[in-house]
Amino acid sequence: MLPPGAVPTGELSEADVRSMEGELEALCASVDDVFARPASRENLRAMMRGLLAEVPRKNLWQLAEFAGHPNPDRLQGFLAKAAWDADELRDRVRDYAVAALTAPDAVLIADETGDIKKGTKSAGVQRQYTGTAGRIENAQVSVHLSYGSSRGRTLIDRELYLGRTWAGTTAEHERRSAEQGIPPERATQVATKPELARRMVERAVRAGVPFSYFLADEVYGQARALRAWLEEQRIRYVLAIPKDEALPLPDGRTRQARELYAAVPEDVFERRSCADGAKGPRDYDWAIVQLAHTDLELERHLLIRRSTVPNKVNKKTGELVREVAYFLCHADPGTTLAALVTAAGQRWMVEESFQVAKGQVGLDEHEVRKWCSWYRHTTVCMLAMAFLADVRSRLIPHRPPTVDPRP
């Protein structure tokens, strides 16, 4: 039987729960050819069962104990030394997840997450900002691509971010990178977070992953090189941007997002829900501003979201004001406000993906140091996540979202 706590069993029948053991084994068997040795296949199953179980802390010691191993040596060897390709397993995870979750409203979402660390030896660890803590910490930061739809969501790709402490051309950079097994193409030059996101989206497009929009926050939305690549590929997007982002208008002028907001008449705003929250629909006031078109038939819009009540302190006056957020959109001609609002509201799904990754399958509890081990551990966690997403999409009834009939 599937380990307790892997899915909310109260919402499943006894027959459903009993069937999951066979489903988990079938999933592991479907990727057996990724692993050259039978021992590696056994270790994959041991890790998967441990990651899906109610193990207090899912580090290798406790996963080994759950599997009945006397110590973590076997699992450490599986992550550090065994003959298998983490990228090949990643591709299998992606294909499995997409087959389970594909729907007309499916989206790709890029975002980063950080794991606070004590030492300095783990690949990528340095003092850097992480949203996990909301401040600069000694941390390991990674960029992930999530696939989400009305059927569920999960992580399908990953890249470890290396800042200037790790990526460079000095002898010290070379020594540290060699020590942790970082490949030369990543060790000599910093790949920015938007660049890492671009590589993952490119892999998804090359694999034929169906999606309606690419979504991301300001870190990615203000990256003009990423936006230019997305437009060249005719990829529709809804990207958060800062208020001072300069945007091109149809008449050739440029204006900052906040300047365009200030010029929008009050009666243009429409109150709409972008998604359902814990307390019901998430209502905001919305407006769109037409921007200069691209040369490739799609249109650009500025989407403006404003809270319905004062909820943010103005730093200059100390008064409560309504918070305003801005999104740059790249969409088909004739795309409605309702469609863009719905797309913008789907970005929260990546936060759910991280909650499952860290809260249920131990993404942040690995305690591995080397580059290879990080990628392998993260990919096995993604496989466990995809299994949960598949089970939930098929066996747990979904509450239909609140539908706004207006166009």
Coordinates of C-alpha atoms in Angstrom, one line a residue, residues 108-112 143-145 192-203 205 211 214-241 245 300 328 330:
L108 CA 4.1 27.0 -17.7
I109 CA 5.3 29.0 -14.7
A110 CA 8.9 29.9 -13.8
D111 CA 10.0 30.8 -10.2
E112 CA 12.9 30.4 -7.9
V143 CA 14.9 28.1 -10.6
H144 CA 12.1 25.7 -11.4
L145 CA 9.5 25.3 -14.1
T192 CA 21.0 34.6 -14.8
K193 CA 17.7 33.3 -13.4
P194 CA 15.8 34.6 -16.5
E195 CA 18.3 32.7 -18.7
L196 CA 17.8 29.5 -16.7
A197 CA 14.1 30.0 -17.1
R198 CA 14.5 30.4 -20.9
R199 CA 16.5 27.2 -21.2
M200 CA 13.7 25.3 -19.4
V201 CA 10.9 26.8 -21.5
E202 CA 13.0 26.0 -24.6
R203 CA 13.2 22.3 -23.5
V205 CA 8.7 23.7 -26.3
F211 CA 0.5 25.3 -22.8
F214 CA 4.1 31.4 -19.8
L215 CA 3.9 33.1 -16.5
A216 CA 6.5 34.6 -14.1
D217 CA 7.1 37.3 -11.6
E218 CA 9.1 40.6 -11.9
V219 CA 12.5 38.9 -11.8
Y220 CA 11.7 37.4 -15.2
G221 CA 9.2 40.0 -16.5
Q222 CA 11.8 42.8 -16.5
A223 CA 14.3 40.7 -18.4
R224 CA 14.1 42.1 -21.9
A225 CA 16.2 39.4 -23.5
L226 CA 13.8 36.7 -22.1
R227 CA 10.8 38.7 -23.4
A228 CA 12.4 39.1 -26.8
W229 CA 13.1 35.4 -27.1
L230 CA 9.5 34.5 -26.1
E231 CA 8.1 36.9 -28.7
E232 CA 10.4 35.5 -31.4
Q233 CA 9.1 32.0 -30.5
R234 CA 5.5 33.4 -30.6
I235 CA 5.0 32.3 -27.0
R236 CA 2.1 33.9 -25.2
Y237 CA 3.0 35.3 -21.8
V238 CA 1.7 37.2 -18.8
L239 CA 4.7 38.6 -16.9
A240 CA 4.7 40.8 -13.8
I241 CA 6.8 43.9 -14.3
E245 CA 9.2 49.5 -16.7
R300 CA 1.2 43.4 -26.4
L328 CA 3.1 42.8 -19.5
H330 CA 1.8 39.0 -25.2

